[in-house]
PDB file of C-alpha atoms in Angstrom:
ATOM      1  CA  UNK A   1    -191.080-146.615-137.476  1.00  0.00           C
ATOM      2  CA  UNK A   2    -188.424-144.411-138.267  1.00  0.00           C
ATOM      3  CA  UNK A   3    -189.536-142.038-135.535  1.00  0.00           C
ATOM      4  CA  UNK A   4    -189.663-145.231-133.137  1.00  0.00           C
ATOM      5  CA  UNK A   5    -185.945-145.975-134.173  1.00  0.00           C
ATOM      6  CA  UNK A   6    -184.969-142.496-133.609  1.00  0.00           C
ATOM      7  CA  UNK A   7    -186.567-142.386-130.548  1.00  0.00           C
ATOM      8  CA  UNK A   8    -184.688-145.835-129.544  1.00  0.00           C
ATOM      9  CA  UNK A   9    -181.253-144.122-130.989  1.00  0.00           C
ATOM     10  CA  UNK A  10    -182.165-141.202-128.508  1.00  0.00           C
ATOM     11  CA  UNK A  11    -182.838-143.530-125.638  1.00  0.00           C
ATOM     12  CA  UNK A  12    -179.717-145.578-126.446  1.00  0.00           C
ATOM     13  CA  UNK A  13    -177.729-142.306-126.743  1.00  0.00           C
ATOM     14  CA  UNK A  14    -179.039-140.955-123.732  1.00  0.00           C
ATOM     15  CA  UNK A  15    -178.489-144.572-122.133  1.00  0.00           C
ATOM     16  CA  UNK A  16    -174.899-144.239-123.435  1.00  0.00           C
ATOM     17  CA  UNK A  17    -174.414-140.590-121.777  1.00  0.00           C
ATOM     18  CA  UNK A  18    -175.815-142.053-118.684  1.00  0.00           C
ATOM     19  CA  UNK A  19    -173.436-145.133-118.977  1.00  0.00           C
ATOM     20  CA  UNK A  20    -170.441-142.873-119.930  1.00  0.00           C
ATOM     21  CA  UNK A  21    -171.184-140.345-116.929  1.00  0.00           C
ATOM     22  CA  UNK A  22    -171.433-143.477-114.667  1.00  0.00           C
ATOM     23  CA  UNK A  23    -168.333-144.682-116.395  1.00  0.00           C
ATOM     24  CA  UNK A  24    -166.739-141.690-115.907  1.00  0.00           C
ATOM     25  CA  UNK A  25    -168.022-141.326-112.292  1.00  0.00           C
ATOM     26  CA  UNK A  26    -166.830-144.998-111.641  1.00  0.00           C
ATOM     27  CA  UNK A  27    -163.409-144.050-113.072  1.00  0.00           C
ATOM     28  CA  UNK A  28    -162.976-141.241-110.975  1.00  0.00           C
ATOM     29  CA  UNK A  29    -164.195-143.320-107.869  1.00  0.00           C
ATOM     30  CA  UNK A  30    -161.770-145.918-108.822  1.00  0.00           C
ATOM     31  CA  UNK A  31    -159.244-143.346-109.272  1.00  0.00           C
ATOM     32  CA  UNK A  32    -159.765-142.307-105.864  1.00  0.00           C
ATOM     33  CA  UNK A  33    -159.726-145.620-104.559  1.00  0.00           C
ATOM     34  CA  UNK A  34    -156.636-146.515-106.394  1.00  0.00           C
ATOM     35  CA  UNK A  35    -155.152-143.448-104.726  1.00  0.00           C
ATOM     36  CA  UNK A  36    -156.444-144.452-101.150  1.00  0.00           C
ATOM     37  CA  UNK A  37    -155.253-147.992-101.489  1.00  0.00           C
ATOM     38  CA  UNK A  38    -151.892-146.622-102.460  1.00  0.00           C
ATOM     39  CA  UNK A  39    -151.914-144.247 -99.621  1.00  0.00           C
ATOM     40  CA  UNK A  40    -153.064-147.045 -97.333  1.00  0.00           C
ATOM     41  CA  UNK A  41    -150.407-149.647 -98.847  1.00  0.00           C
ATOM     42  CA  UNK A  42    -147.588-147.194 -98.070  1.00  0.00           C
ATOM     43  CA  UNK A  43    -149.270-146.607 -94.832  1.00  0.00           C
ATOM     44  CA  UNK A  44    -149.096-150.028 -94.120  1.00  0.00           C
ATOM     45  CA  UNK A  45    -145.619-150.347 -95.429  1.00  0.00           C
ATOM     46  CA  UNK A  46    -144.689-147.519 -93.161  1.00  0.00           C
ATOM     47  CA  UNK A  47    -146.529-149.063 -90.047  1.00  0.00           C
ATOM     48  CA  UNK A  48    -144.900-152.405 -90.973  1.00  0.00           C
ATOM     49  CA  UNK A  49    -141.514-150.885 -90.950  1.00  0.00           C
ATOM     50  CA  UNK A  50    -142.256-148.875 -87.939  1.00  0.00           C
ATOM     51  CA  UNK A  51    -143.742-152.273 -86.218  1.00  0.00           C
ATOM     52  CA  UNK A  52    -140.301-154.129 -87.335  1.00  0.00           C
ATOM     53  CA  UNK A  53    -138.250-151.290 -85.945  1.00  0.00           C
ATOM     54  CA  UNK A  54    -140.413-151.457 -82.861  1.00  0.00           C
ATOM     55  CA  UNK A  55    -140.072-155.211 -82.684  1.00  0.00           C
ATOM     56  CA  UNK A  56    -136.237-154.923 -83.064  1.00  0.00           C
ATOM     57  CA  UNK A  57    -135.899-152.177 -80.296  1.00  0.00           C
ATOM     58  CA  UNK A  58    -138.128-154.520 -78.137  1.00  0.00           C
ATOM     59  CA  UNK A  59    -135.936-157.506 -79.105  1.00  0.00           C
ATOM     60  CA  UNK A  60    -132.910-155.292 -77.695  1.00  0.00           C
ATOM     61  CA  UNK A  61    -134.811-154.054 -74.606  1.00  0.00           C
ATOM     62  CA  UNK A  62    -135.892-157.658 -73.713  1.00  0.00           C
ATOM     63  CA  UNK A  63    -132.181-158.738 -74.364  1.00  0.00           C
ATOM     64  CA  UNK A  64    -130.906-155.888 -72.369  1.00  0.00           C
ATOM     65  CA  UNK A  65    -133.604-156.535 -69.529  1.00  0.00           C
ATOM     66  CA  UNK A  66    -132.748-160.482 -69.503  1.00  0.00           C
ATOM     67  CA  UNK A  67    -129.102-159.636 -69.259  1.00  0.00           C
ATOM     68  CA  UNK A  68    -129.831-157.058 -66.517  1.00  0.00           C
ATOM     69  CA  UNK A  69    -132.166-159.608 -64.705  1.00  0.00           C
ATOM     70  CA  UNK A  70    -129.204-162.100 -64.800  1.00  0.00           C
ATOM     71  CA  UNK A  71    -126.837-159.665 -63.342  1.00  0.00           C
ATOM     72  CA  UNK A  72    -129.734-159.029 -60.851  1.00  0.00           C
ATOM     73  CA  UNK A  73    -130.011-162.454 -59.959  1.00  0.00           C
ATOM     74  CA  UNK A  74    -126.586-163.378 -59.608  1.00  0.00           C
ATOM     75  CA  UNK A  75    -126.328-160.122 -57.268  1.00  0.00           C
ATOM     76  CA  UNK A  76    -129.349-161.281 -55.371  1.00  0.00           C
ATOM     77  CA  UNK A  77    -127.601-164.620 -55.043  1.00  0.00           C
ATOM     78  CA  UNK A  78    -124.513-162.880 -53.621  1.00  0.00           C
ATOM     79  CA  UNK A  79    -126.600-160.930 -51.247  1.00  0.00           C
ATOM     80  CA  UNK A  80    -128.549-164.032 -50.118  1.00  0.00           C
ATOM     81  CA  UNK A  81    -125.104-165.707 -49.553  1.00  0.00           C
ATOM     82  CA  UNK A  82    -123.729-162.621 -47.603  1.00  0.00           C
ATOM     83  CA  UNK A  83    -126.872-162.442 -45.808  1.00  0.00           C
ATOM     84  CA  UNK A  84    -126.861-166.156 -44.539  1.00  0.00           C
ATOM     85  CA  UNK A  85    -123.281-165.646 -43.582  1.00  0.00           C
ATOM     86  CA  UNK A  86    -124.041-162.763 -41.415  1.00  0.00           C
ATOM     87  CA  UNK A  87    -126.893-164.913 -39.904  1.00  0.00           C
ATOM     88  CA  UNK A  88    -124.365-167.449 -39.367  1.00  0.00           C
ATOM     89  CA  UNK A  89    -121.923-164.616 -37.879  1.00  0.00           C
ATOM     90  CA  UNK A  90    -124.889-163.319 -35.682  1.00  0.00           C
ATOM     91  CA  UNK A  91    -125.485-166.503 -34.026  1.00  0.00           C
ATOM     92  CA  UNK A  92    -122.028-167.313 -33.457  1.00  0.00           C
ATOM     93  CA  UNK A  93    -121.776-163.737 -31.877  1.00  0.00           C
ATOM     94  CA  UNK A  94    -125.209-164.397 -29.802  1.00  0.00           C
ATOM     95  CA  UNK A  95    -123.457-167.421 -28.471  1.00  0.00           C
ATOM     96  CA  UNK A  96    -120.206-165.883 -27.696  1.00  0.00           C
ATOM     97  CA  UNK A  97    -122.317-163.022 -26.052  1.00  0.00           C
ATOM     98  CA  UNK A  98    -123.962-165.443 -23.968  1.00  0.00           C
ATOM     99  CA  UNK A  99    -120.709-166.867 -22.860  1.00  0.00           C
ATOM    100  CA  UNK A 100    -119.483-163.278 -22.150  1.00  0.00           C
ATOM    101  CA  UNK A 101    -122.539-162.517 -20.112  1.00  0.00           C
ATOM    102  CA  UNK A 102    -122.217-165.534 -18.199  1.00  0.00           C
ATOM    103  CA  UNK A 103    -118.511-164.729 -17.605  1.00  0.00           C
ATOM    104  CA  UNK A 104    -119.256-161.158 -16.889  1.00  0.00           C
ATOM    105  CA  UNK A 105    -121.758-162.389 -14.146  1.00  0.00           C
ATOM    106  CA  UNK A 106    -119.229-164.906 -12.717  1.00  0.00           C
ATOM    107  CA  UNK A 107    -116.864-162.046 -12.428  1.00  0.00           C
ATOM    108  CA  UNK A 108    -119.602-159.652 -10.759  1.00  0.00           C
ATOM    109  CA  UNK A 109    -120.132-162.550  -8.480  1.00  0.00           C
ATOM    110  CA  UNK A 110    -116.405-162.822  -7.779  1.00  0.00           C
ATOM    111  CA  UNK A 111    -116.162-159.118  -7.436  1.00  0.00           C
ATOM    112  CA  UNK A 112    -118.848-158.641  -5.204  1.00  0.00           C
ATOM    113  CA  UNK A 113    -117.590-161.858  -3.117  1.00  0.00           C
ATOM    114  CA  UNK A 114    -113.805-159.907  -3.121  1.00  0.00           C
ATOM    115  CA  UNK A 115    -115.596-156.768  -1.885  1.00  0.00           C
ATOM    116  CA  UNK A 116    -117.067-158.731   0.961  1.00  0.00           C
ATOM    117  CA  UNK A 117    -113.848-160.072   1.933  1.00  0.00           C
ATOM    118  CA  UNK A 118    -112.112-156.840   1.604  1.00  0.00           C
ATOM    119  CA  UNK A 119    -114.588-155.502   4.140  1.00  0.00           C
ATOM    120  CA  UNK A 120    -113.825-158.374   6.279  1.00  0.00           C
ATOM    121  CA  UNK A 121    -110.342-157.891   5.844  1.00  0.00           C
ATOM    122  CA  UNK A 122    -110.477-153.879   6.624  1.00  0.00           C
ATOM    123  CA  UNK A 123    -112.373-154.694   9.613  1.00  0.00           C
ATOM    124  CA  UNK A 124    -109.869-157.355  11.016  1.00  0.00           C
ATOM    125  CA  UNK A 125    -107.318-154.818  10.106  1.00  0.00           C
ATOM    126  CA  UNK A 126    -109.010-152.179  11.976  1.00  0.00           C
ATOM    127  CA  UNK A 127    -109.247-154.407  14.908  1.00  0.00           C
ATOM    128  CA  UNK A 128    -105.558-155.499  14.452  1.00  0.00           C
ATOM    129  CA  UNK A 129    -104.666-151.488  14.219  1.00  0.00           C
ATOM    130  CA  UNK A 130    -106.556-151.003  17.666  1.00  0.00           C
ATOM    131  CA  UNK A 131    -104.798-153.976  19.167  1.00  0.00           C
ATOM    132  CA  UNK A 132    -101.310-152.613  17.844  1.00  0.00           C
ATOM    133  CA  UNK A 133    -102.000-149.079  19.381  1.00  0.00           C
ATOM    134  CA  UNK A 134    -102.924-151.012  22.582  1.00  0.00           C
ATOM    135  CA  UNK A 135     -99.827-152.886  22.522  1.00  0.00           C
ATOM    136  CA  UNK A 136     -97.823-150.097  21.337  1.00  0.00           C
ATOM    137  CA  UNK A 137     -99.270-147.868  24.239  1.00  0.00           C
ATOM    138  CA  UNK A 138     -98.366-151.050  26.761  1.00  0.00           C
ATOM    139  CA  UNK A 139     -94.688-151.507  25.196  1.00  0.00           C
ATOM    140  CA  UNK A 140     -94.335-147.798  25.670  1.00  0.00           C
ATOM    141  CA  UNK A 141     -95.160-148.086  29.396  1.00  0.00           C
ATOM    142  CA  UNK A 142     -92.749-151.072  29.374  1.00  0.00           C
ATOM    143  CA  UNK A 143     -90.203-148.800  28.046  1.00  0.00           C
ATOM    144  CA  UNK A 144     -90.961-146.372  31.022  1.00  0.00           C
ATOM    145  CA  UNK A 145     -90.671-149.277  33.625  1.00  0.00           C
ATOM    146  CA  UNK A 146     -87.623-150.605  32.412  1.00  0.00           C
ATOM    147  CA  UNK A 147     -85.947-147.240  32.357  1.00  0.00           C
ATOM    148  CA  UNK A 148     -87.148-146.804  35.520  1.00  0.00           C
ATOM    149  CA  UNK A 149     -85.808-149.893  36.712  1.00  0.00           C
ATOM    150  CA  UNK A 150     -82.448-149.354  35.092  1.00  0.00           C
ATOM    151  CA  UNK A 151     -82.321-146.082  36.948  1.00  0.00           C
ATOM    152  CA  UNK A 152     -83.213-147.936  40.220  1.00  0.00           C
ATOM    153  CA  UNK A 153     -80.774-150.615  39.424  1.00  0.00           C
ATOM    154  CA  UNK A 154     -77.916-148.196  38.687  1.00  0.00           C
ATOM    155  CA  UNK A 155     -78.813-146.360  42.323  1.00  0.00           C
ATOM    156  CA  UNK A 156     -78.580-149.661  43.789  1.00  0.00           C
ATOM    157  CA  UNK A 157     -75.518-150.737  42.333  1.00  0.00           C
ATOM    158  CA  UNK A 158     -73.974-147.437  43.574  1.00  0.00           C
ATOM    159  CA  UNK A 159     -75.264-147.902  46.967  1.00  0.00           C
ATOM    160  CA  UNK A 160     -73.943-151.397  46.856  1.00  0.00           C
ATOM    161  CA  UNK A 161     -70.566-150.243  45.622  1.00  0.00           C
ATOM    162  CA  UNK A 162     -70.763-147.532  48.355  1.00  0.00           C
ATOM    163  CA  UNK A 163     -71.650-150.093  50.994  1.00  0.00           C
ATOM    164  CA  UNK A 164     -68.674-152.488  50.000  1.00  0.00           C
ATOM    165  CA  UNK A 165     -66.461-149.449  50.333  1.00  0.00           C
ATOM    166  CA  UNK A 166     -67.734-148.672  53.602  1.00  0.00           C
ATOM    167  CA  UNK A 167     -67.557-152.514  54.604  1.00  0.00           C
ATOM    168  CA  UNK A 168     -63.814-152.368  53.251  1.00  0.00           C
ATOM    169  CA  UNK A 169     -63.210-149.341  55.486  1.00  0.00           C
ATOM    170  CA  UNK A 170     -64.899-150.819  58.589  1.00  0.00           C
ATOM    171  CA  UNK A 171     -63.129-153.920  58.282  1.00  0.00           C
ATOM    172  CA  UNK A 172     -59.883-152.095  58.128  1.00  0.00           C
ATOM    173  CA  UNK A 173     -60.768-150.179  61.030  1.00  0.00           C
ATOM    174  CA  UNK A 174     -61.649-153.238  62.870  1.00  0.00           C
ATOM    175  CA  UNK A 175     -58.297-154.708  61.943  1.00  0.00           C
ATOM    176  CA  UNK A 176     -56.603-151.419  63.153  1.00  0.00           C
ATOM    177  CA  UNK A 177     -58.467-151.644  66.304  1.00  0.00           C
ATOM    178  CA  UNK A 178     -57.643-155.066  67.149  1.00  0.00           C
ATOM    179  CA  UNK A 179     -54.136-154.451  66.433  1.00  0.00           C
ATOM    180  CA  UNK A 180     -54.360-151.469  68.808  1.00  0.00           C
ATOM    181  CA  UNK A 181     -56.367-153.579  71.339  1.00  0.00           C
ATOM    182  CA  UNK A 182     -53.625-156.205  70.899  1.00  0.00           C
ATOM    183  CA  UNK A 183     -50.898-153.855  71.586  1.00  0.00           C
TER     184      UNK A 183
END
């Protein structure tokens, strides 16, 4: 019986040793797990802080982007207004250009007509110049004829004067002869 109890005690001691070893092993594992938990907790804390910082940065970035977007939207609206103004201006210029083109076309037509008229007037001028040249030639001829006629008239006047003088002398002679004859 004693041997049985001894055996039982021995078994219990071995069992306790085994439990103690298991316990020491579990304590060690628990300690390791606890350290890992602490490490992970710290890591989580760090990660959360980092995430918070990131979130804050992101909020700032988003805020900046929203402000930038607002500015860009305003700029875009301004540019669209400018574009609309430019389109209206372009339409106005096109209308003006169309009017100017029509005016240019009319002026070109007028110029062509004026050139044609100038051509005709030059032709008329040329004909008139020819006629004037002919008339000048005729006038020159007439001048010569007048000079000749004046000379002839002068000669005739001289002859007439001589003739009158001669006649007067003859009359005087006749009178003298008659007087002599009477005597």
